[in-house]
Coordinates of C-alpha atoms and ligand atoms in Angstrom, one line a residue:
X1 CA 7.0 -12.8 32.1
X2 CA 4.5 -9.8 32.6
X3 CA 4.8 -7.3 29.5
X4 CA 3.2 -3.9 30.0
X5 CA 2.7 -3.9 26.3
X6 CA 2.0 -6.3 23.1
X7 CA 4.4 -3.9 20.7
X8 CA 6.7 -1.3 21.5
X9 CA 7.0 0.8 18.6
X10 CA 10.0 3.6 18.1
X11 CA 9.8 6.4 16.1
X12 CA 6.5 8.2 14.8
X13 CA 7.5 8.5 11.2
X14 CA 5.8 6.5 7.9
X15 CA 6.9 3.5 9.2
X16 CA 6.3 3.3 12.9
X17 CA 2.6 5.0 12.6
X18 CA 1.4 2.9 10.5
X19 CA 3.3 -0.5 12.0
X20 CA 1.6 0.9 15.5
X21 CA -1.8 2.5 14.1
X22 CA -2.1 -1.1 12.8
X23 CA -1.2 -3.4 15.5
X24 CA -3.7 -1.3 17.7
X25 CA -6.6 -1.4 15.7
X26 CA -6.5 -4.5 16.0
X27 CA -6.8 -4.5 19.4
X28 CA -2.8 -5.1 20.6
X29 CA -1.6 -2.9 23.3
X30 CA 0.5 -0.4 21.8
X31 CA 3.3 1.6 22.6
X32 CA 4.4 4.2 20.3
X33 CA 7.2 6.4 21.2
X34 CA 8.2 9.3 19.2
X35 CA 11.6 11.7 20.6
X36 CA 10.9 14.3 18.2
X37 CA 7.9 15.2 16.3
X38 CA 4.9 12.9 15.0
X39 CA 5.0 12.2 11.2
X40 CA 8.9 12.0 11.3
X41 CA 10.6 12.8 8.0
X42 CA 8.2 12.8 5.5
X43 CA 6.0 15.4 7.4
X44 CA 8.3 17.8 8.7
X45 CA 11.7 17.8 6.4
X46 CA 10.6 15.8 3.6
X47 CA 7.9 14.6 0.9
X48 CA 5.7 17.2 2.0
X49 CA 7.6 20.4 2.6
X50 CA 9.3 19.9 -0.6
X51 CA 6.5 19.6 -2.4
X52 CA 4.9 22.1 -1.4
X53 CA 7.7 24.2 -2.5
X54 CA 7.7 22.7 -6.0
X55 CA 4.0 23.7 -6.2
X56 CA 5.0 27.2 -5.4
X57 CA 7.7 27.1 -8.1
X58 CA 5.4 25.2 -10.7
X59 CA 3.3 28.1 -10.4
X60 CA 6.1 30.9 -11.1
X61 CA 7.3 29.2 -14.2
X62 CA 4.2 28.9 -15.7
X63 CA 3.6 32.3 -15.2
X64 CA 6.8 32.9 -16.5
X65 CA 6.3 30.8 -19.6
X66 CA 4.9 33.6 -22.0
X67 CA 2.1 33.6 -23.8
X68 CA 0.5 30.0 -24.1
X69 CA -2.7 29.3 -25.9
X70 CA -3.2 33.0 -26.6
X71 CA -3.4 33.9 -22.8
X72 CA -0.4 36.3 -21.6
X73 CA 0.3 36.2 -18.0
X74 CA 1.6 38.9 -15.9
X75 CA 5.4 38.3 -15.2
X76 CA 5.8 36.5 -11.3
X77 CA 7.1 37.8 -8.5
X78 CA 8.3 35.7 -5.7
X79 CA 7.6 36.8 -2.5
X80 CA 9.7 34.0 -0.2
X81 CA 7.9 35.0 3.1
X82 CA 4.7 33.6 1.1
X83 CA 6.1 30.5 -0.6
X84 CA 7.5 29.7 2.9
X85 CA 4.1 30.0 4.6
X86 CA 2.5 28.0 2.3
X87 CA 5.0 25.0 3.0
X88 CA 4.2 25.7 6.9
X89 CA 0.8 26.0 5.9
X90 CA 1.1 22.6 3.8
X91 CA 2.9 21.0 7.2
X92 CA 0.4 22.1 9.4
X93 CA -2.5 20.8 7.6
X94 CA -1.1 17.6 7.6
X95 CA -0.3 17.3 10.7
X96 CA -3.0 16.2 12.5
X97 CA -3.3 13.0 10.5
X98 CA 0.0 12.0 12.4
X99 CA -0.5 13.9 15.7
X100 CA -0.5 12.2 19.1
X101 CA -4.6 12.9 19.3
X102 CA -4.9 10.4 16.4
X103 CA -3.1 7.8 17.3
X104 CA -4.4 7.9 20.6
X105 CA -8.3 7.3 19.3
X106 CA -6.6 4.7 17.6
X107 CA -5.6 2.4 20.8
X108 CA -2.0 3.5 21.4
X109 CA -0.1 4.7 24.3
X110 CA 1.4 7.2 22.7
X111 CA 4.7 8.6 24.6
X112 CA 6.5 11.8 23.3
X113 CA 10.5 10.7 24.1
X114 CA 13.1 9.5 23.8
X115 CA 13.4 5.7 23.9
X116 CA 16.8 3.6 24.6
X117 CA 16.0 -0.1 24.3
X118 CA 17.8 -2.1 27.5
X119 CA 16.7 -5.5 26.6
X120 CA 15.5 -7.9 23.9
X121 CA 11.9 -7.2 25.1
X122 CA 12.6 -4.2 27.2
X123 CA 12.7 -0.2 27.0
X124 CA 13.6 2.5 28.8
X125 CA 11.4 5.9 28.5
X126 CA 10.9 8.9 30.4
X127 CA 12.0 7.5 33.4
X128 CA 10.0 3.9 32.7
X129 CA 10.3 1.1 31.5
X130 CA 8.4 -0.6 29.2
X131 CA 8.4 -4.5 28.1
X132 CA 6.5 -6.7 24.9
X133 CA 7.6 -9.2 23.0
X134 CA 7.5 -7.5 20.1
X135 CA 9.7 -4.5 19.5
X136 CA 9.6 -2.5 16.6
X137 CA 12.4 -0.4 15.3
X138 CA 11.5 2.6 13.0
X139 CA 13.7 5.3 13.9
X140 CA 14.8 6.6 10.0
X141 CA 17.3 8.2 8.9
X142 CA 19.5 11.6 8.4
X143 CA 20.6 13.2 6.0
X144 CA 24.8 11.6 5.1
X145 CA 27.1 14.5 5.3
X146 CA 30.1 13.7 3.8
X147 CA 33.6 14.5 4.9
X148 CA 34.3 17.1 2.6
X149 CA 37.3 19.6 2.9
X150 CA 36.3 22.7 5.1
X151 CA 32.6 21.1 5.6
X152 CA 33.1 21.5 9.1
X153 CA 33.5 25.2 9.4
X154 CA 31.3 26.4 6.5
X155 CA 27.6 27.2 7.0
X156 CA 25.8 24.5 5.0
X157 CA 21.9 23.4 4.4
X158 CA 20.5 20.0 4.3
X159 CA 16.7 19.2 4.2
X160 CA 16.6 19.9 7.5
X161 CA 17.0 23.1 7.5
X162 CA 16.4 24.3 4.1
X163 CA 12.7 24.8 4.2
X164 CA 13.1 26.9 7.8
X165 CA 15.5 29.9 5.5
X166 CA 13.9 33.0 5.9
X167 CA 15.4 34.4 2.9
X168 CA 15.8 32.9 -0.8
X169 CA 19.3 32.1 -2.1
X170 CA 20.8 34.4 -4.2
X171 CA 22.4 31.3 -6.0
X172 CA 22.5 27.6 -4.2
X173 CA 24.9 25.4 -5.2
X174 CA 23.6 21.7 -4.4
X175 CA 26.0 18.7 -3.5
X176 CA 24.6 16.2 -5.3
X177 CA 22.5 15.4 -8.2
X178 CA 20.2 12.5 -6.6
X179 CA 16.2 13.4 -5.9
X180 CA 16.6 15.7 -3.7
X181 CA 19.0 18.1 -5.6
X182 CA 17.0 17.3 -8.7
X183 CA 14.0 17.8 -7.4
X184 CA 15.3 21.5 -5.4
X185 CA 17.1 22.4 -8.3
X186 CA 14.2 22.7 -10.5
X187 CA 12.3 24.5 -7.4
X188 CA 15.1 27.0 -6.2
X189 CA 15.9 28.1 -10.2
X190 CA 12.0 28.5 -10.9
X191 CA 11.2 30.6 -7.6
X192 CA 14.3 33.3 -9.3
X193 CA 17.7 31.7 -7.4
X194 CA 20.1 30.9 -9.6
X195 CA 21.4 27.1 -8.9
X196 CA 24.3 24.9 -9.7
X197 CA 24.1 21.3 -9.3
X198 CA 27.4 19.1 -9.1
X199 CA 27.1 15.8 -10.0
X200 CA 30.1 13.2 -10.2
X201 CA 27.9 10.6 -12.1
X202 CA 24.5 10.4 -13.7
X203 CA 21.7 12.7 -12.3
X204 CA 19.1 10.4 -10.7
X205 CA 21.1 7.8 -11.3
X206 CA 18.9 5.2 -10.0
X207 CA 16.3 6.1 -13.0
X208 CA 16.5 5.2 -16.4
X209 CA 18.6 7.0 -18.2
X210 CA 16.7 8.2 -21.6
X211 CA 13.8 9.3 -19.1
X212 CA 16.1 11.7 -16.7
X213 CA 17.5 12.7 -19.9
X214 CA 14.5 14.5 -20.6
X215 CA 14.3 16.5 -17.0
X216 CA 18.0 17.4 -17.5
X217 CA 17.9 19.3 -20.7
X218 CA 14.5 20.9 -19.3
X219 CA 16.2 21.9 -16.1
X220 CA 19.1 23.2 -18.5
X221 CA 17.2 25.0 -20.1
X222 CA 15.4 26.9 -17.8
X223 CA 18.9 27.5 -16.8
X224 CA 20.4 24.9 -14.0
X225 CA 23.9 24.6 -14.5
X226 CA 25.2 21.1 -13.7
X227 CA 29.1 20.3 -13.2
X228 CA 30.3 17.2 -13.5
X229 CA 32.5 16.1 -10.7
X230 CA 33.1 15.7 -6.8
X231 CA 32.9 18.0 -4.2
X232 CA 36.6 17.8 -2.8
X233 CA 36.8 21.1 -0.2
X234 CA 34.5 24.1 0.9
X235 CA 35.2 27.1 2.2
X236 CA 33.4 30.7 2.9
X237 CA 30.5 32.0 5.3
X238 CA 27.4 32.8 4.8
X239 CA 26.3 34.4 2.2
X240 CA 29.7 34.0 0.2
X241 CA 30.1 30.2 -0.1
X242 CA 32.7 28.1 -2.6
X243 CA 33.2 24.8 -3.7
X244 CA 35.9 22.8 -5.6
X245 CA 35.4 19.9 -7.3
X246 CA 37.8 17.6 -8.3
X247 CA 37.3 18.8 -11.8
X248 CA 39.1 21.5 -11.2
X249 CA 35.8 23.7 -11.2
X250 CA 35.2 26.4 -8.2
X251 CA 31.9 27.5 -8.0
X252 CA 30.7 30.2 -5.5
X253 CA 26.9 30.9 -4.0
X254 CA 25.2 32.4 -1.8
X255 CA 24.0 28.9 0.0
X256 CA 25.1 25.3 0.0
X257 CA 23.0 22.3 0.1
X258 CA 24.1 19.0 1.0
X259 CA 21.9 16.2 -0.8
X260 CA 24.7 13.6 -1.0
X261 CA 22.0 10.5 0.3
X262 CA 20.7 9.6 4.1
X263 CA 22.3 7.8 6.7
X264 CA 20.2 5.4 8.4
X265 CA 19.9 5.9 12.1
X266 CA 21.1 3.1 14.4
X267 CA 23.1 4.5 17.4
X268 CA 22.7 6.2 20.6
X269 CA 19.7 4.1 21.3
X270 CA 20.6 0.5 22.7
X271 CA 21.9 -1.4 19.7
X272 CA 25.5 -1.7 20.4
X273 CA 25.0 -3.3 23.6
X274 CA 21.8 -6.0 21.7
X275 CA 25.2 -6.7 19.4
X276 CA 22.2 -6.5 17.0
X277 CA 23.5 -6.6 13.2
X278 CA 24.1 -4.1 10.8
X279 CA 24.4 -4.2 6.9
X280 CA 26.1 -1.2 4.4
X281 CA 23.4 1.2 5.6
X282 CA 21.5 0.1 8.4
X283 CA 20.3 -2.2 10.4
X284 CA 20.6 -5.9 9.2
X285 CA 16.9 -7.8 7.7
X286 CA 15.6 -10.2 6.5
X287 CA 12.2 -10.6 4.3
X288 CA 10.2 -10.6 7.2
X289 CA 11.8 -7.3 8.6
X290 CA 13.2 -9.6 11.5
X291 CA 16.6 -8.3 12.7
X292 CA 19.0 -10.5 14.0
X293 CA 17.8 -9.9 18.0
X294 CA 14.4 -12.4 17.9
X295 CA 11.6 -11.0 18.4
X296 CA 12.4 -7.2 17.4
X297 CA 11.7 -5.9 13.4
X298 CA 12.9 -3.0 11.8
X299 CA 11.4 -1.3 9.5
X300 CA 11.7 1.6 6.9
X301 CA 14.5 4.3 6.7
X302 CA 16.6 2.4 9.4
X303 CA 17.1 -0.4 7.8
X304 CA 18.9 -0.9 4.8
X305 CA 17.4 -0.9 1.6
X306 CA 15.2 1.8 -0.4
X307 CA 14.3 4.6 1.4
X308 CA 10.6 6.2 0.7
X309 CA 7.5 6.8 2.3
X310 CA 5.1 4.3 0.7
X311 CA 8.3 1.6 1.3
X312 CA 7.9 2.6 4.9
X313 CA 4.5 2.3 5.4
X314 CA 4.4 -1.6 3.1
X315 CA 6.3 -2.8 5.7
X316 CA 5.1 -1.2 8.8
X317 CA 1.7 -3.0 7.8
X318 CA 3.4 -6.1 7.1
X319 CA 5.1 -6.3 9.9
X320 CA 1.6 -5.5 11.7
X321 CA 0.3 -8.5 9.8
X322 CA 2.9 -10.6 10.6
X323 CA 2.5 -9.2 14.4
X324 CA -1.0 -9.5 14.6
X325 CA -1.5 -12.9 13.1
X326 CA 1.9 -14.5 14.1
X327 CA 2.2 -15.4 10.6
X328 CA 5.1 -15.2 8.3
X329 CA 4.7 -11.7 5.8
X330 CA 7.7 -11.3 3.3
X331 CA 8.5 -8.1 1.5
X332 CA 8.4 -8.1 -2.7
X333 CA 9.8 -5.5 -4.5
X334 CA 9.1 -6.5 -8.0
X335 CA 6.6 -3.9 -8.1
X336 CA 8.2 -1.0 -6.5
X337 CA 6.9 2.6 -7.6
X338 CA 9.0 5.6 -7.3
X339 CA 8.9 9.1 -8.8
X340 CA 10.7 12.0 -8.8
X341 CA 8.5 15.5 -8.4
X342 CA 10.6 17.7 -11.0
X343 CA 8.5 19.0 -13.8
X344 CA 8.5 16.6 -16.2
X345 CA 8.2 14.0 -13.6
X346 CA 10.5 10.8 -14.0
X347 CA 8.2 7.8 -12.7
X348 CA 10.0 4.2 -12.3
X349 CA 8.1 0.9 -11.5
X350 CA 9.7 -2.5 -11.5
X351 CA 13.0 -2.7 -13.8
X352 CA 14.1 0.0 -15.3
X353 CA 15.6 -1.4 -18.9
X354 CA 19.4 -1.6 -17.7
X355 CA 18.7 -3.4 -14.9
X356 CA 16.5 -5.8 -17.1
X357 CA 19.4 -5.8 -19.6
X358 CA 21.9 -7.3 -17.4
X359 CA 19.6 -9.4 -15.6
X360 CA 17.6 -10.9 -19.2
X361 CA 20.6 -9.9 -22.1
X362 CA 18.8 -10.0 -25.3
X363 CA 15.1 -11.9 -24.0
X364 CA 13.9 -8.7 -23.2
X365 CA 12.1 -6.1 -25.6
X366 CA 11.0 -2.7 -24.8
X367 CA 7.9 -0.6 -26.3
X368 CA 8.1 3.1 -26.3
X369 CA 5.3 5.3 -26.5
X370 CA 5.8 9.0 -26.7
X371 CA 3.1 11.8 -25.3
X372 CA 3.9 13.2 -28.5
X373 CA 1.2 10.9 -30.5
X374 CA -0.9 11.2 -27.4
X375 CA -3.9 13.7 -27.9
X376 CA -4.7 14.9 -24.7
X377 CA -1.3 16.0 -24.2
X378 CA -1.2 17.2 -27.8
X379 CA -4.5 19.4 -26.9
X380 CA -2.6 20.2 -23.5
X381 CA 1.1 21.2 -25.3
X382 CA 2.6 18.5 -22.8
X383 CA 4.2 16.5 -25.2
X384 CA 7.2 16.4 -23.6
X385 CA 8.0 13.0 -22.5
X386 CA 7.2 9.0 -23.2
X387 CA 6.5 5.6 -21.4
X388 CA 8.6 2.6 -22.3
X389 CA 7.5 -0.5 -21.2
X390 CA 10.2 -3.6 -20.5
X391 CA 8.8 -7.0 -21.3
X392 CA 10.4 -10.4 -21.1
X393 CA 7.6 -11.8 -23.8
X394 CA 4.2 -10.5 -23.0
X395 CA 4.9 -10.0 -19.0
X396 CA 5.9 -6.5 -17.9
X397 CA 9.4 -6.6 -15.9
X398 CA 9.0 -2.8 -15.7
X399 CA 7.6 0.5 -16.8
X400 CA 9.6 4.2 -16.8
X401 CA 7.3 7.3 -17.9
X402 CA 8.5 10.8 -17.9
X403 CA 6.0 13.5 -18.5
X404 CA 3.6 15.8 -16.9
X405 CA 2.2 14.0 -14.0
X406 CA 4.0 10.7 -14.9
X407 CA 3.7 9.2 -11.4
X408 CA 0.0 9.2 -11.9
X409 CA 0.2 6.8 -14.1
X410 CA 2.2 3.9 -12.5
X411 CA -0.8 2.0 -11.2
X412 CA -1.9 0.1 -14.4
X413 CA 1.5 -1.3 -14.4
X414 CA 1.4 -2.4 -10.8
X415 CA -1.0 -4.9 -11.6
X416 CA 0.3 -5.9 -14.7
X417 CA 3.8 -6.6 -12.9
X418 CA 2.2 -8.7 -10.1
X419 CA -0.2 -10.4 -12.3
X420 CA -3.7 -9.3 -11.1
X421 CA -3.9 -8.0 -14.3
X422 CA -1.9 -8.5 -17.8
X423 CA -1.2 -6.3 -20.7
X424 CA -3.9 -8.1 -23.1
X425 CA -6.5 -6.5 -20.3
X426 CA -4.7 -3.5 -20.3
X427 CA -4.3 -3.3 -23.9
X428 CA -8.2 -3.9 -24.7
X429 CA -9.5 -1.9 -21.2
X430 CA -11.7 1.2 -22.0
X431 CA -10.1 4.2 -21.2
X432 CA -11.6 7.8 -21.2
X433 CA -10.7 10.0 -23.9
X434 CA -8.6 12.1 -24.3
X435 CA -6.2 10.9 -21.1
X436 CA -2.9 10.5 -20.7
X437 CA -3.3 7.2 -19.6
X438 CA -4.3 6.3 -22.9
X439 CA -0.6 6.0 -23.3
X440 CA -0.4 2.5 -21.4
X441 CA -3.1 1.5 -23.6
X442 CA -1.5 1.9 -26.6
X443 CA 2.0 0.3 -25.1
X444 CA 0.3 -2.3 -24.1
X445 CA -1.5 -2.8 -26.9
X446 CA 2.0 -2.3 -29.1
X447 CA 3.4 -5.2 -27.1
X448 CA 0.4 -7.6 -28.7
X449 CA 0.2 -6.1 -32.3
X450 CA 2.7 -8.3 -34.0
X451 CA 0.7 -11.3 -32.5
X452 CA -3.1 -9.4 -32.8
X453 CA -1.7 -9.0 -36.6
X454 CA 0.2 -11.7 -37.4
X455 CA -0.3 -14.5 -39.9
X456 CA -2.3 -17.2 -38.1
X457 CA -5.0 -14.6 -37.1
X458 CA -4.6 -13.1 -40.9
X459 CA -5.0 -16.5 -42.0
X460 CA -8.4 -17.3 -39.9
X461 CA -9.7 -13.5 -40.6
X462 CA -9.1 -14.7 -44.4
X463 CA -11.4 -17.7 -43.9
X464 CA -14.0 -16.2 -42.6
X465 CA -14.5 -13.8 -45.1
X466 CA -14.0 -16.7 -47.6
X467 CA -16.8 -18.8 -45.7
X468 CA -19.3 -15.4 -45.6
X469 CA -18.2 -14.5 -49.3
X470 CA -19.3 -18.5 -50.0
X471 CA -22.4 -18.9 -48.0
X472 CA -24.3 -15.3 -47.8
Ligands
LIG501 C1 13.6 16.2 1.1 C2 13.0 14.8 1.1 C3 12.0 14.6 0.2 C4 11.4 13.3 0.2 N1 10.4 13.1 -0.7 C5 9.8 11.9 -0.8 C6 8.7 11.7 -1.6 O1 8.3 12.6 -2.4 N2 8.2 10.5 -1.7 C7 8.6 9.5 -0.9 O2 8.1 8.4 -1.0 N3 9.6 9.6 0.0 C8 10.2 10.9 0.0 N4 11.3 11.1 0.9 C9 11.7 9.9 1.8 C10 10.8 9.8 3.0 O3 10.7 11.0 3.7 C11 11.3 8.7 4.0 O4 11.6 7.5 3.3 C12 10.3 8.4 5.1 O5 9.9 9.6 5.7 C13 10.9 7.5 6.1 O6 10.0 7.2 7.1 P1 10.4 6.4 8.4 O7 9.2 6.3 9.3 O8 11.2 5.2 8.1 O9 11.5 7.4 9.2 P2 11.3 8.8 9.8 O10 10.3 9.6 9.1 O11 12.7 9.4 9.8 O12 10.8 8.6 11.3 C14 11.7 8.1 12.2 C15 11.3 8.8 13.6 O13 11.9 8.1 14.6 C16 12.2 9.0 15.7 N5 13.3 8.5 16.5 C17 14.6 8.2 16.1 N6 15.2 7.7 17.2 C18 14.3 7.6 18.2 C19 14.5 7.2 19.6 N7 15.6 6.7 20.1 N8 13.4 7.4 20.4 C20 12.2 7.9 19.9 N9 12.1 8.3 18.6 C21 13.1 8.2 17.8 C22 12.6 10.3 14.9 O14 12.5 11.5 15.6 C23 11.7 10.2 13.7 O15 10.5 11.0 13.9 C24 11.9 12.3 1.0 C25 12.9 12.5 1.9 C26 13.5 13.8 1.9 C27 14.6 14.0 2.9
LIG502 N1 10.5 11.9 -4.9 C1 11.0 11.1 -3.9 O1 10.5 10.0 -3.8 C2 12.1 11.5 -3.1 C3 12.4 12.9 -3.0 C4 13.5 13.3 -2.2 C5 14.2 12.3 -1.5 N2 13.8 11.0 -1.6 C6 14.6 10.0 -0.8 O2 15.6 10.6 -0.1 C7 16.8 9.9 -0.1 C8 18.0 10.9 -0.3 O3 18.0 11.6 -1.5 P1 19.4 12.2 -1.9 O4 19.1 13.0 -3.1 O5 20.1 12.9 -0.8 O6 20.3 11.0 -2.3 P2 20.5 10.1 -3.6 O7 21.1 8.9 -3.2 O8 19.3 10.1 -4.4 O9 21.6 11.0 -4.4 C9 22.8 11.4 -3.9 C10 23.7 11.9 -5.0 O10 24.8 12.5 -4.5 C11 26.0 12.3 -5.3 N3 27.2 12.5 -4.5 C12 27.8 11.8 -3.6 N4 28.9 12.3 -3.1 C13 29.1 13.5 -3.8 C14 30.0 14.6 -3.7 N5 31.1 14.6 -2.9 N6 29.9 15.6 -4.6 C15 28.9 15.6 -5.4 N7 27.9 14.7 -5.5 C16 28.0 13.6 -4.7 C17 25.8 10.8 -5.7 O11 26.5 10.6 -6.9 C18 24.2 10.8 -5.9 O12 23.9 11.0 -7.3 C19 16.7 9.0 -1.2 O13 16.8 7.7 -0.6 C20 15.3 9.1 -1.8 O14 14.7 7.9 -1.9 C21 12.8 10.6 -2.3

């Protein structure tokens, strides 16, 4: 057969840019199509807009904070038209590093539709149709909205729509206590809105507890109001919005914000008829991102499994790898790295300790460090905050950090889970002072002590000095 392409990649988010910017610079014939706009998710709806509205946010609380190190700031004032410019702003600087231009320099055909796959090596776009045999699926996700009493008639928000308002809420109540309520929470309350999260389980619940602990009672305290329950019916219009929980609470705002999770996004474009599989949440994979139609992948949001930007771009190079070379690449999540943007941050790599728990029982053993005892962040009144590592001997399963800037320091731990490095190295590495990152340091180094300091190296350190006491 005669294939106008080597790769047929859909969607021109995290995951399909960097599966087709890959494949082509290597030289493949590439077909990227994209039915909405370049950069997908992340750059339009997602990571960036909302955090560039937690920047703008950061900035009112600290001004808000009063007098710190014997400097008074003036009092904020939020002017929404500005923090809403600066997330456009934020957007449109961006945007070139996924735009059409780019990817174009970089060997693909890059088509601007919608695509509809017909075949196991075929699809259908603006009126032609493409073939390869390899097609790559990377069409994300949405955001879940829930069939919730009322829902249907009631004006709500999800992220994508939230960062388009042309006004700030009065008081937003969020559906949903997972990283993006958390995370817009934080934001909406420090920009002047006041904000109700409900929650019918743990906040962040993916997280390790004691950490998001932390963020909760700071969120309370600059005055987030959490109920605990589900949202059962909603009813109101805009500007005058209430919910019920099954709690028996009714809580009414001026907005409502659905963050109740994302559902991955595999109809209306050919599947049913390829009878390809589907899991829970998406499309059905294996290690190798192969779905169950050979020769087509599918990779990030779409699929199921964790849903972030970095996760989307691992596998769109792997997959390019695998394409590339036609051999095998499997996915390893032992080292994952997530982190959630509230202020203090919550940062999660590897096993958090419950999930080590009930995998290990009793073999494992867990070293806490708090920013407390670290000087930097004494000098810096950050204290808030602490790293515990989760080891299964001397081997890190795991690493949760909350604190300021926390997801800076996940990297260390990275190599120490995959073995290109070990906490001994960590633990006797030279690290700038005063850092934060001293912190891993001194886990690490916690980890060894009762070894560095136990009785056989007592017992040597005691013979030498018998041997130099004898002999000098
Ligand atoms: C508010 C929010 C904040 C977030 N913050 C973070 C963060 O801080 N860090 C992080 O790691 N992750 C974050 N995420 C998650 C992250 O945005 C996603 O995991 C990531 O963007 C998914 O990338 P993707 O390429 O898999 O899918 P998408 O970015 O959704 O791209 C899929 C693309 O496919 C296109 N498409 C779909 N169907 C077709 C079709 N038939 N034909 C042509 N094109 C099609 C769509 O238009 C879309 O552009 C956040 C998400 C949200 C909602
Ligand atoms: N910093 C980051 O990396 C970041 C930031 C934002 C979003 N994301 C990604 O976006 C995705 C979606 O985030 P999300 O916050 O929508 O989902 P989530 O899965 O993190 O949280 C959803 C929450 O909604 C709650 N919920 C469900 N039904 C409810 C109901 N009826 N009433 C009240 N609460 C209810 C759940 O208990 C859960 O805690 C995640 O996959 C995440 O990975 C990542």
């Amino acid at each position: 057969m005669k294939f106008t392409h080597d790769v047929i990649v859909i969607g021109g988010g995290a995951a399909g840019l960097t599966a087709a910017g890959g494949c082509a610079l290597f030289g493949l014939k590439v077909a990227l199509i994209e039915g909405n706009k370049m950069g997908g998710e992340c750059l339009n709806n997602g990571c960036v807009p909302s955090k560039a509205l937690i920047t703008a946010a950061k900035r009112a609380q600290e001004a808000r904070e009063e007098k710190r190190y014997g400097v008074q700031l003036a009092a904020p004032t939020v002017h929404w038209s500005g923090v809403h410019k600066h997330i456009h702003d934020a957007i449109a600087h961006i945007e070139p590093h996924d735009s059409k231009e780019t990817f174009e320099e970089m060997g693909c055909e890059v088509i601007l539709d919608r695509a509809m796959i017909t075949g196991r090596q075929s699809v259908e776009v603006g009126g032609r149709t493409l073939t390869a045999p390899r097609i790559v699926i990377a069409t994300g996700s949405e955001p879940f909205v829930p069939p919730i009493e009322g829902l249907d008639s009631t004006p709500y928000l999800t992220n994508e729509n939230l960062f388009d308002l042309n006004e700030q809420p009065g008081h937003l109540v969020i559906i949903g206590g997972g990283v993006i309520g958390m995370e817009m929470a934080q934001s909406f309350r420090r920009l002047g809105s006041e904000v109700t999260v409900i929650e019918p389980g743990a906040p962040m619940g993916r997280d390790d507890r004691e950490s998001v602990q932390v963020v909760i009672d700071t969120m309370t305290d600059e005055g987030v109001r959490f109920v605990k329950g589900k949202a059962q019916r909603v009813s109101g219009t805009a500007g005058n919005i209430t919910v019920s929980t099954d709690s028996d609470e009714t809580i009414t705002g001026t907005h409502l914000l659905i963050a109740v999770g994302r559902k991955a996004r595999v109809s209306g474009y050919g599947l049913e008829a390829l009878d390809m599989e589907l899991a829970k949440n998406g499309i059905k994979v294996d290690d190798r991102r192969r779905t169950s139609v050979k020769g087509i992948y599918a990779i990030g949001d779409c699929r199921d499994g964790p849903r972030l930007t970095h996760v989307s771009g691992y596998e769109g190079s792997n997959v390019a790898l695998e394409i590339v070379t036609g051999l095998p690449t499997k996915v390893d999540w032992k080292a994952l790295p997530w982190c959630t943007y509230t202020e203090p941050e919550v940062a999660q790599i590897g096993m958090t300790e419950s999930d080590a728990r009930k995998q290990f029982g009793d073999k494992i053993t867990v070293v806490k460090e708090a920013f407390a005892d670290n000087e930097r962040a004494i000098a810096e009144d950050a204290t808030k905050g602490h790293l515990k590592v989760v080891l299964k001997g001397k081997k890190v399963l795991g690493a949760s950090i909350v604190g300021k800037n926390a997801g800076e320091l996940l990297l260390p731990f990275t190599q120490t889970i995959t073995g290109k490095s070990s906490t001994f190295a960590l633990g006797s590495a030279i690290i700038s002072y005063p850092t934060r990152s001293e912190i891993s340091k001194a886990a690490a180094f916690a980890a060894w002590e009762p070894t560095v300091f136990g009785s056989l190296p007592k017992k040597y350190a005691a013979f030498v000095a018998k041997m130099r006491r004898t002999f000098n």
